[in-house]
PDB file of C-alpha atoms in Angstrom:
ATOM      1  CA  MET A   1       0.000   0.000   0.000  1.00 54.00           C
ATOM      2  CA  ASN A   2       1.254   3.483  -0.862  1.00 73.00           C
ATOM      3  CA  ARG A   3       1.776   6.002   1.905  1.00 81.00           C
ATOM      4  CA  GLY A   4      -0.792   8.769   2.198  1.00 95.00           C
ATOM      5  CA  PHE A   5      -0.183  12.463   1.586  1.00 97.00           C
ATOM      6  CA  PHE A   6       0.278  15.052   4.331  1.00 98.00           C
ATOM      7  CA  VAL A   7      -0.881  18.649   3.809  1.00 99.00           C
ATOM      8  CA  ALA A   8      -0.467  21.390   6.431  1.00 99.00           C
ATOM      9  CA  ILE A   9      -2.523  24.585   6.153  1.00 99.00           C
ATOM     10  CA  ASP A  10      -0.998  27.521   8.022  1.00 97.00           C
ATOM     11  CA  GLY A  11      -1.375  31.276   8.081  1.00 95.00           C
ATOM     12  CA  PRO A  12      -2.333  34.236  10.271  1.00 91.00           C
ATOM     13  CA  SER A  13      -5.251  34.151  12.685  1.00 86.00           C
ATOM     14  CA  GLY A  14      -8.539  34.806  10.901  1.00 85.00           C
ATOM     15  CA  ILE A  15      -7.169  34.130   7.403  1.00 91.00           C
ATOM     16  CA  GLY A  16      -9.612  31.242   6.920  1.00 91.00           C
ATOM     17  CA  LYS A  17      -7.472  28.165   7.569  1.00 95.00           C
ATOM     18  CA  SER A  18     -10.264  26.085   9.111  1.00 94.00           C
ATOM     19  CA  THR A  19     -12.708  26.886   6.309  1.00 96.00           C
ATOM     20  CA  VAL A  20     -10.130  26.134   3.612  1.00 97.00           C
ATOM     21  CA  THR A  21      -9.097  22.920   5.385  1.00 98.00           C
ATOM     22  CA  ALA A  22     -12.698  21.697   5.392  1.00 98.00           C
ATOM     23  CA  ALA A  23     -13.216  22.736   1.760  1.00 98.00           C
ATOM     24  CA  LEU A  24      -9.995  21.069   0.611  1.00 98.00           C
ATOM     25  CA  ALA A  25     -10.822  17.865   2.472  1.00 98.00           C
ATOM     26  CA  GLY A  26     -14.276  17.856   0.902  1.00 98.00           C
ATOM     27  CA  GLN A  27     -12.945  18.366  -2.614  1.00 98.00           C
ATOM     28  CA  LEU A  28     -10.323  15.643  -2.249  1.00 98.00           C
ATOM     29  CA  ALA A  29     -12.921  13.262  -0.826  1.00 98.00           C
ATOM     30  CA  GLY A  30     -15.066  14.111  -3.837  1.00 97.00           C
ATOM     31  CA  GLN A  31     -12.238  12.732  -5.980  1.00 94.00           C
ATOM     32  CA  GLY A  32     -12.658   9.413  -4.200  1.00 95.00           C
ATOM     33  CA  LEU A  33      -9.647   9.783  -1.911  1.00 96.00           C
ATOM     34  CA  PRO A  34      -9.625   8.754   1.743  1.00 97.00           C
ATOM     35  CA  VAL A  35      -9.196  12.015   3.658  1.00 98.00           C
ATOM     36  CA  LEU A  36      -8.670  12.985   7.285  1.00 99.00           C
ATOM     37  CA  ALA A  37      -9.214  16.643   8.224  1.00 99.00           C
ATOM     38  CA  THR A  38      -7.597  17.451  11.550  1.00 99.00           C
ATOM     39  CA  LYS A  39      -6.207  20.432  13.456  1.00 98.00           C
ATOM     40  CA  GLU A  40      -3.745  21.720  16.011  1.00 98.00           C
ATOM     41  CA  PRO A  41      -4.075  22.361  18.837  1.00 96.00           C
ATOM     42  CA  THR A  42      -6.013  19.114  19.003  1.00 97.00           C
ATOM     43  CA  ALA A  43      -9.244  18.471  20.888  1.00 95.00           C
ATOM     44  CA  SER A  44      -7.361  16.320  23.402  1.00 96.00           C
ATOM     45  CA  PRO A  45      -6.866  17.484  27.004  1.00 94.00           C
ATOM     46  CA  LEU A  46      -3.314  18.484  26.098  1.00 94.00           C
ATOM     47  CA  GLY A  47      -4.492  20.386  23.039  1.00 94.00           C
ATOM     48  CA  SER A  48      -7.204  22.160  25.010  1.00 92.00           C
ATOM     49  CA  LEU A  49      -4.586  23.211  27.540  1.00 91.00           C
ATOM     50  CA  THR A  50      -2.502  24.862  24.834  1.00 90.00           C
ATOM     51  CA  ARG A  51      -5.508  26.399  23.062  1.00 88.00           C
ATOM     52  CA  PHE A  52      -7.164  27.970  26.087  1.00 87.00           C
ATOM     53  CA  GLY A  53      -4.179  28.324  28.422  1.00 88.00           C
ATOM     54  CA  THR A  54      -2.229  31.039  26.653  1.00 85.00           C
ATOM     55  CA  ASP A  55      -2.841  33.464  29.508  1.00 84.00           C
ATOM     56  CA  ASP A  56      -1.397  30.956  31.982  1.00 89.00           C
ATOM     57  CA  TYR A  57       1.515  29.611  29.922  1.00 91.00           C
ATOM     58  CA  GLN A  58       3.960  31.646  27.891  1.00 92.00           C
ATOM     59  CA  GLY A  59       7.299  31.439  26.151  1.00 95.00           C
ATOM     60  CA  LEU A  60       9.262  28.223  26.525  1.00 97.00           C
ATOM     61  CA  ALA A  61       6.603  26.502  28.629  1.00 96.00           C
ATOM     62  CA  LEU A  62       3.859  27.078  26.060  1.00 95.00           C
ATOM     63  CA  ALA A  63       6.160  26.099  23.186  1.00 97.00           C
ATOM     64  CA  CYS A  64       6.862  22.773  24.889  1.00 97.00           C
ATOM     65  CA  LEU A  65       3.142  22.168  25.489  1.00 96.00           C
ATOM     66  CA  VAL A  66       2.388  22.853  21.825  1.00 97.00           C
ATOM     67  CA  ALA A  67       5.153  20.460  20.757  1.00 98.00           C
ATOM     68  CA  ALA A  68       3.889  17.767  23.137  1.00 98.00           C
ATOM     69  CA  ASP A  69       0.392  18.064  21.681  1.00 98.00           C
ATOM     70  CA  ARG A  70       1.862  17.792  18.167  1.00 99.00           C
ATOM     71  CA  TYR A  71       3.854  14.640  18.876  1.00 99.00           C
ATOM     72  CA  GLN A  72       0.838  13.017  20.518  1.00 98.00           C
ATOM     73  CA  HIS A  73      -1.210  14.037  17.479  1.00 99.00           C
ATOM     74  CA  LEU A  74       1.352  12.480  15.153  1.00 99.00           C
ATOM     75  CA  GLU A  75       1.519   9.241  17.098  1.00 98.00           C
ATOM     76  CA  THR A  76      -2.195   8.701  17.612  1.00 98.00           C
ATOM     77  CA  GLU A  77      -3.755  10.181  14.488  1.00 98.00           C
ATOM     78  CA  ILE A  78      -1.571  11.498  11.669  1.00 99.00           C
ATOM     79  CA  ARG A  79       0.964   8.685  11.261  1.00 98.00           C
ATOM     80  CA  PRO A  80      -1.634   5.873  11.394  1.00 98.00           C
ATOM     81  CA  ALA A  81      -3.736   7.690   8.793  1.00 98.00           C
ATOM     82  CA  LEU A  82      -0.762   8.194   6.479  1.00 98.00           C
ATOM     83  CA  ALA A  83       0.253   4.561   6.885  1.00 97.00           C
ATOM     84  CA  SER A  84      -3.212   3.515   5.709  1.00 97.00           C
ATOM     85  CA  GLY A  85      -2.920   5.622   2.538  1.00 96.00           C
ATOM     86  CA  THR A  86      -5.084   8.509   3.736  1.00 98.00           C
ATOM     87  CA  VAL A  87      -4.624  12.136   2.694  1.00 98.00           C
ATOM     88  CA  VAL A  88      -4.233  14.141   5.909  1.00 99.00           C
ATOM     89  CA  VAL A  89      -5.144  17.846   5.847  1.00 99.00           C
ATOM     90  CA  CYS A  90      -4.073  19.582   9.065  1.00 99.00           C
ATOM     91  CA  ASP A  91      -5.244  23.044  10.133  1.00 98.00           C
ATOM     92  CA  ARG A  92      -2.046  24.497  11.681  1.00 98.00           C
ATOM     93  CA  TYR A  93       1.225  22.638  12.057  1.00 99.00           C
ATOM     94  CA  VAL A  94       4.921  23.459  12.488  1.00 98.00           C
ATOM     95  CA  ALA A  95       4.816  26.784  10.624  1.00 98.00           C
ATOM     96  CA  SER A  96       2.298  28.148  13.118  1.00 96.00           C
ATOM     97  CA  SER A  97       4.584  27.223  16.007  1.00 96.00           C
ATOM     98  CA  LEU A  98       7.573  28.840  14.326  1.00 97.00           C
ATOM     99  CA  VAL A  99       5.546  32.049  14.030  1.00 96.00           C
ATOM    100  CA  LEU A 100       3.425  32.264  17.178  1.00 94.00           C
ATOM    101  CA  GLN A 101       6.013  30.992  19.646  1.00 95.00           C
ATOM    102  CA  ARG A 102       8.631  33.238  18.068  1.00 94.00           C
ATOM    103  CA  LEU A 103       6.302  36.205  18.580  1.00 91.00           C
ATOM    104  CA  ASP A 104       6.035  34.942  22.169  1.00 92.00           C
ATOM    105  CA  GLY A 105       9.764  35.438  22.652  1.00 94.00           C
ATOM    106  CA  VAL A 106      11.023  31.890  22.062  1.00 96.00           C
ATOM    107  CA  PRO A 107      14.343  31.697  20.165  1.00 97.00           C
ATOM    108  CA  PRO A 108      13.949  30.266  16.640  1.00 96.00           C
ATOM    109  CA  LYS A 109      16.773  27.772  17.236  1.00 97.00           C
ATOM    110  CA  PHE A 110      14.831  26.273  20.148  1.00 98.00           C
ATOM    111  CA  LEU A 111      11.649  26.045  18.058  1.00 98.00           C
ATOM    112  CA  TRP A 112      13.452  24.303  15.203  1.00 98.00           C
ATOM    113  CA  ALA A 113      14.918  21.841  17.709  1.00 98.00           C
ATOM    114  CA  LEU A 114      11.438  21.133  19.116  1.00 97.00           C
ATOM    115  CA  ALA A 115      10.185  20.412  15.603  1.00 97.00           C
ATOM    116  CA  GLU A 116      13.122  18.237  14.587  1.00 97.00           C
ATOM    117  CA  GLN A 117      11.299  14.921  15.050  1.00 97.00           C
ATOM    118  CA  ALA A 118       7.977  16.111  13.622  1.00 98.00           C
ATOM    119  CA  ASP A 119       6.999  14.523  10.307  1.00 98.00           C
ATOM    120  CA  ARG A 120       7.622  16.819   7.356  1.00 98.00           C
ATOM    121  CA  PRO A 121       4.423  17.539   5.386  1.00 98.00           C
ATOM    122  CA  ASP A 122       4.388  16.622   1.719  1.00 97.00           C
ATOM    123  CA  LEU A 123       3.027  20.132   1.210  1.00 98.00           C
ATOM    124  CA  THR A 124       2.857  23.133   3.524  1.00 98.00           C
ATOM    125  CA  VAL A 125       0.406  25.825   2.448  1.00 98.00           C
ATOM    126  CA  ILE A 126       0.833  29.329   3.867  1.00 98.00           C
ATOM    127  CA  LEU A 127      -2.311  31.394   3.324  1.00 96.00           C
ATOM    128  CA  THR A 128      -1.836  35.154   3.136  1.00 93.00           C
ATOM    129  CA  GLY A 129      -4.209  38.079   2.750  1.00 88.00           C
ATOM    130  CA  ASP A 130      -5.227  41.452   4.126  1.00 84.00           C
ATOM    131  CA  PRO A 131      -4.111  41.455   7.802  1.00 75.00           C
ATOM    132  CA  ILE A 132      -6.832  43.935   8.793  1.00 71.00           C
ATOM    133  CA  ARG A 133      -9.579  41.718   7.405  1.00 79.00           C
ATOM    134  CA  SER A 134      -7.978  38.694   9.063  1.00 73.00           C
ATOM    135  CA  ARG A 135      -7.947  40.385  12.468  1.00 70.00           C
ATOM    136  CA  GLU A 136     -11.554  41.479  12.064  1.00 73.00           C
ATOM    137  CA  ARG A 137     -12.567  37.932  11.169  1.00 75.00           C
ATOM    138  CA  ALA A 138     -10.681  36.528  14.162  1.00 67.00           C
ATOM    139  CA  ALA A 139     -12.428  39.025  16.453  1.00 67.00           C
ATOM    140  CA  ARG A 140     -15.863  38.039  15.136  1.00 70.00           C
ATOM    141  CA  ARG A 141     -15.045  34.386  15.695  1.00 64.00           C
ATOM    142  CA  GLY A 142     -13.993  34.921  19.294  1.00 59.00           C
ATOM    143  CA  LEU A 143     -10.740  35.883  21.004  1.00 55.00           C
ATOM    144  CA  TYR A 144     -10.181  32.723  22.980  1.00 53.00           C
ATOM    145  CA  ASN A 145      -6.417  33.176  23.333  1.00 62.00           C
ATOM    146  CA  ARG A 146      -4.012  36.089  23.530  1.00 58.00           C
ATOM    147  CA  PHE A 147      -2.492  35.482  20.080  1.00 66.00           C
ATOM    148  CA  HIS A 148      -5.780  36.652  18.544  1.00 61.00           C
ATOM    149  CA  ARG A 149      -5.764  39.951  20.390  1.00 62.00           C
ATOM    150  CA  GLY A 150      -4.255  43.186  19.185  1.00 65.00           C
ATOM    151  CA  GLY A 151      -5.053  45.522  16.342  1.00 66.00           C
ATOM    152  CA  PRO A 152      -3.799  46.002  12.784  1.00 66.00           C
ATOM    153  CA  GLU A 153      -0.155  46.300  13.857  1.00 75.00           C
ATOM    154  CA  ALA A 154      -0.262  42.872  15.507  1.00 77.00           C
ATOM    155  CA  GLY A 155      -1.913  41.427  12.421  1.00 78.00           C
ATOM    156  CA  ALA A 156       0.733  42.921  10.139  1.00 85.00           C
ATOM    157  CA  ALA A 157       3.530  41.560  12.347  1.00 88.00           C
ATOM    158  CA  GLU A 158       2.004  38.081  12.265  1.00 89.00           C
ATOM    159  CA  ALA A 159       1.584  38.200   8.480  1.00 90.00           C
ATOM    160  CA  GLU A 160       5.199  39.291   8.013  1.00 93.00           C
ATOM    161  CA  ALA A 161       6.373  36.513  10.343  1.00 93.00           C
ATOM    162  CA  TYR A 162       4.563  33.918   8.234  1.00 95.00           C
ATOM    163  CA  ARG A 163       6.246  35.214   5.086  1.00 95.00           C
ATOM    164  CA  ALA A 164       9.639  34.913   6.796  1.00 96.00           C
ATOM    165  CA  VAL A 165       8.903  31.403   8.072  1.00 97.00           C
ATOM    166  CA  ALA A 166       7.730  30.322   4.617  1.00 97.00           C
ATOM    167  CA  ALA A 167      11.135  31.333   3.263  1.00 97.00           C
ATOM    168  CA  GLU A 168      12.904  29.504   6.103  1.00 97.00           C
ATOM    169  CA  LEU A 169      10.945  26.323   5.454  1.00 98.00           C
ATOM    170  CA  GLN A 170      11.708  26.507   1.739  1.00 97.00           C
ATOM    171  CA  ALA A 171      15.400  27.019   2.499  1.00 97.00           C
ATOM    172  CA  ALA A 172      15.276  23.919   4.718  1.00 96.00           C
ATOM    173  CA  GLY A 173      13.913  21.848   1.834  1.00 96.00           C
ATOM    174  CA  HIS A 174      10.211  21.854   2.684  1.00 97.00           C
ATOM    175  CA  ALA A 175       7.646  21.905  -0.115  1.00 97.00           C
ATOM    176  CA  VAL A 176       5.875  25.220   0.510  1.00 97.00           C
ATOM    177  CA  VAL A 177       3.143  27.040  -1.390  1.00 96.00           C
ATOM    178  CA  VAL A 178       2.311  30.622  -0.385  1.00 96.00           C
ATOM    179  CA  HIS A 179      -1.213  31.442  -1.551  1.00 96.00           C
ATOM    180  CA  ASP A 180      -2.680  34.946  -1.381  1.00 94.00           C
ATOM    181  CA  ILE A 181      -6.415  34.421  -0.983  1.00 93.00           C
ATOM    182  CA  GLY A 182      -7.284  37.931  -2.200  1.00 90.00           C
ATOM    183  CA  THR A 183     -11.041  37.949  -2.799  1.00 89.00           C
ATOM    184  CA  GLN A 184     -11.290  34.213  -3.439  1.00 94.00           C
ATOM    185  CA  THR A 185     -13.837  32.103  -1.600  1.00 94.00           C
ATOM    186  CA  ALA A 186     -12.700  29.129   0.465  1.00 95.00           C
ATOM    187  CA  GLU A 187     -13.953  26.783  -2.257  1.00 97.00           C
ATOM    188  CA  GLU A 188     -11.943  28.647  -4.892  1.00 97.00           C
ATOM    189  CA  VAL A 189      -8.800  28.517  -2.764  1.00 97.00           C
ATOM    190  CA  ALA A 190      -9.406  24.827  -2.074  1.00 98.00           C
ATOM    191  CA  ALA A 191      -9.784  24.094  -5.789  1.00 97.00           C
ATOM    192  CA  VAL A 192      -6.336  25.555  -6.492  1.00 96.00           C
ATOM    193  CA  LEU A 193      -4.812  23.622  -3.605  1.00 97.00           C
ATOM    194  CA  ALA A 194      -6.585  20.387  -4.543  1.00 97.00           C
ATOM    195  CA  ALA A 195      -5.063  20.525  -8.022  1.00 96.00           C
ATOM    196  CA  SER A 196      -1.615  20.976  -6.476  1.00 95.00           C
ATOM    197  CA  VAL A 197      -2.158  18.125  -4.017  1.00 96.00           C
ATOM    198  CA  LEU A 198      -3.390  15.740  -6.708  1.00 94.00           C
ATOM    199  CA  SER A 199      -0.428  16.554  -8.944  1.00 93.00           C
ATOM    200  CA  ARG A 200       2.141  16.202  -6.172  1.00 92.00           C
ATOM    201  CA  ARG A 201       0.490  13.085  -4.786  1.00 85.00           C
ATOM    202  CA  GLU A 202       0.617  11.398  -8.174  1.00 80.00           C
ATOM    203  CA  GLY A 203       4.303  12.233  -8.424  1.00 73.00           C
ATOM    204  CA  ASN A 204       4.967  10.869  -4.941  1.00 57.00           C
ATOM    205  CA  TRP A 205       3.124   7.652  -5.668  1.00 45.00           C
ATOM    206  CA  THR A 206       4.891   7.231  -9.000  1.00 37.00           C
ATOM    207  CA  THR A 207       8.304   7.384  -7.377  1.00 36.00           C
ATOM    208  CA  ALA A 208       7.440   5.628  -4.118  1.00 35.00           C
ATOM    209  CA  PRO A 209       8.240   1.931  -3.708  1.00 31.00           C
ATOM    210  CA  SER A 210       5.214  -0.337  -3.799  1.00 26.00           C
TER     211      SER A 210
END
């Protein structure tokens, strides 16, 4: 059996990652592929601690909690799905940690070390767009952690950090696509990404041992 395909969807708060993740998973499933849509932080007790505990945990401590949730996620959900040939679409992954924990004062070298044993996605998608609109959307959704707070300046800083991390990931050999959503709907964005996933997946399967 061929290994599955791992897609990570990252980008600033309020950019539409969750909506695009669901749309992409739906479109790939419509092509007859087995698909798992998942997210980080996870819904596990550890994930809930990192998601809702950002006022209690900061810096190195929070970065370690996020990494622990990720490795548990990999062990219990992502790796088994990939081993069964499933396409995994994950809302937030390593890129988000490299951005948010860096903005939280954690040295990049430490964050890269924390991510060293994390599975490399077959494709990392960084969504970009108007930071003001993203912040407004995040506010309407609910400011459940401190990374979603702050005005346009905070949104611009986060957007710039994602652009920098995208370049770092590419320099480290990761397959990265930076997609400016502009005025596209989630379904339109997902259609572009689905075409990329299907093309890359076919290439991976062609070269992978049976």
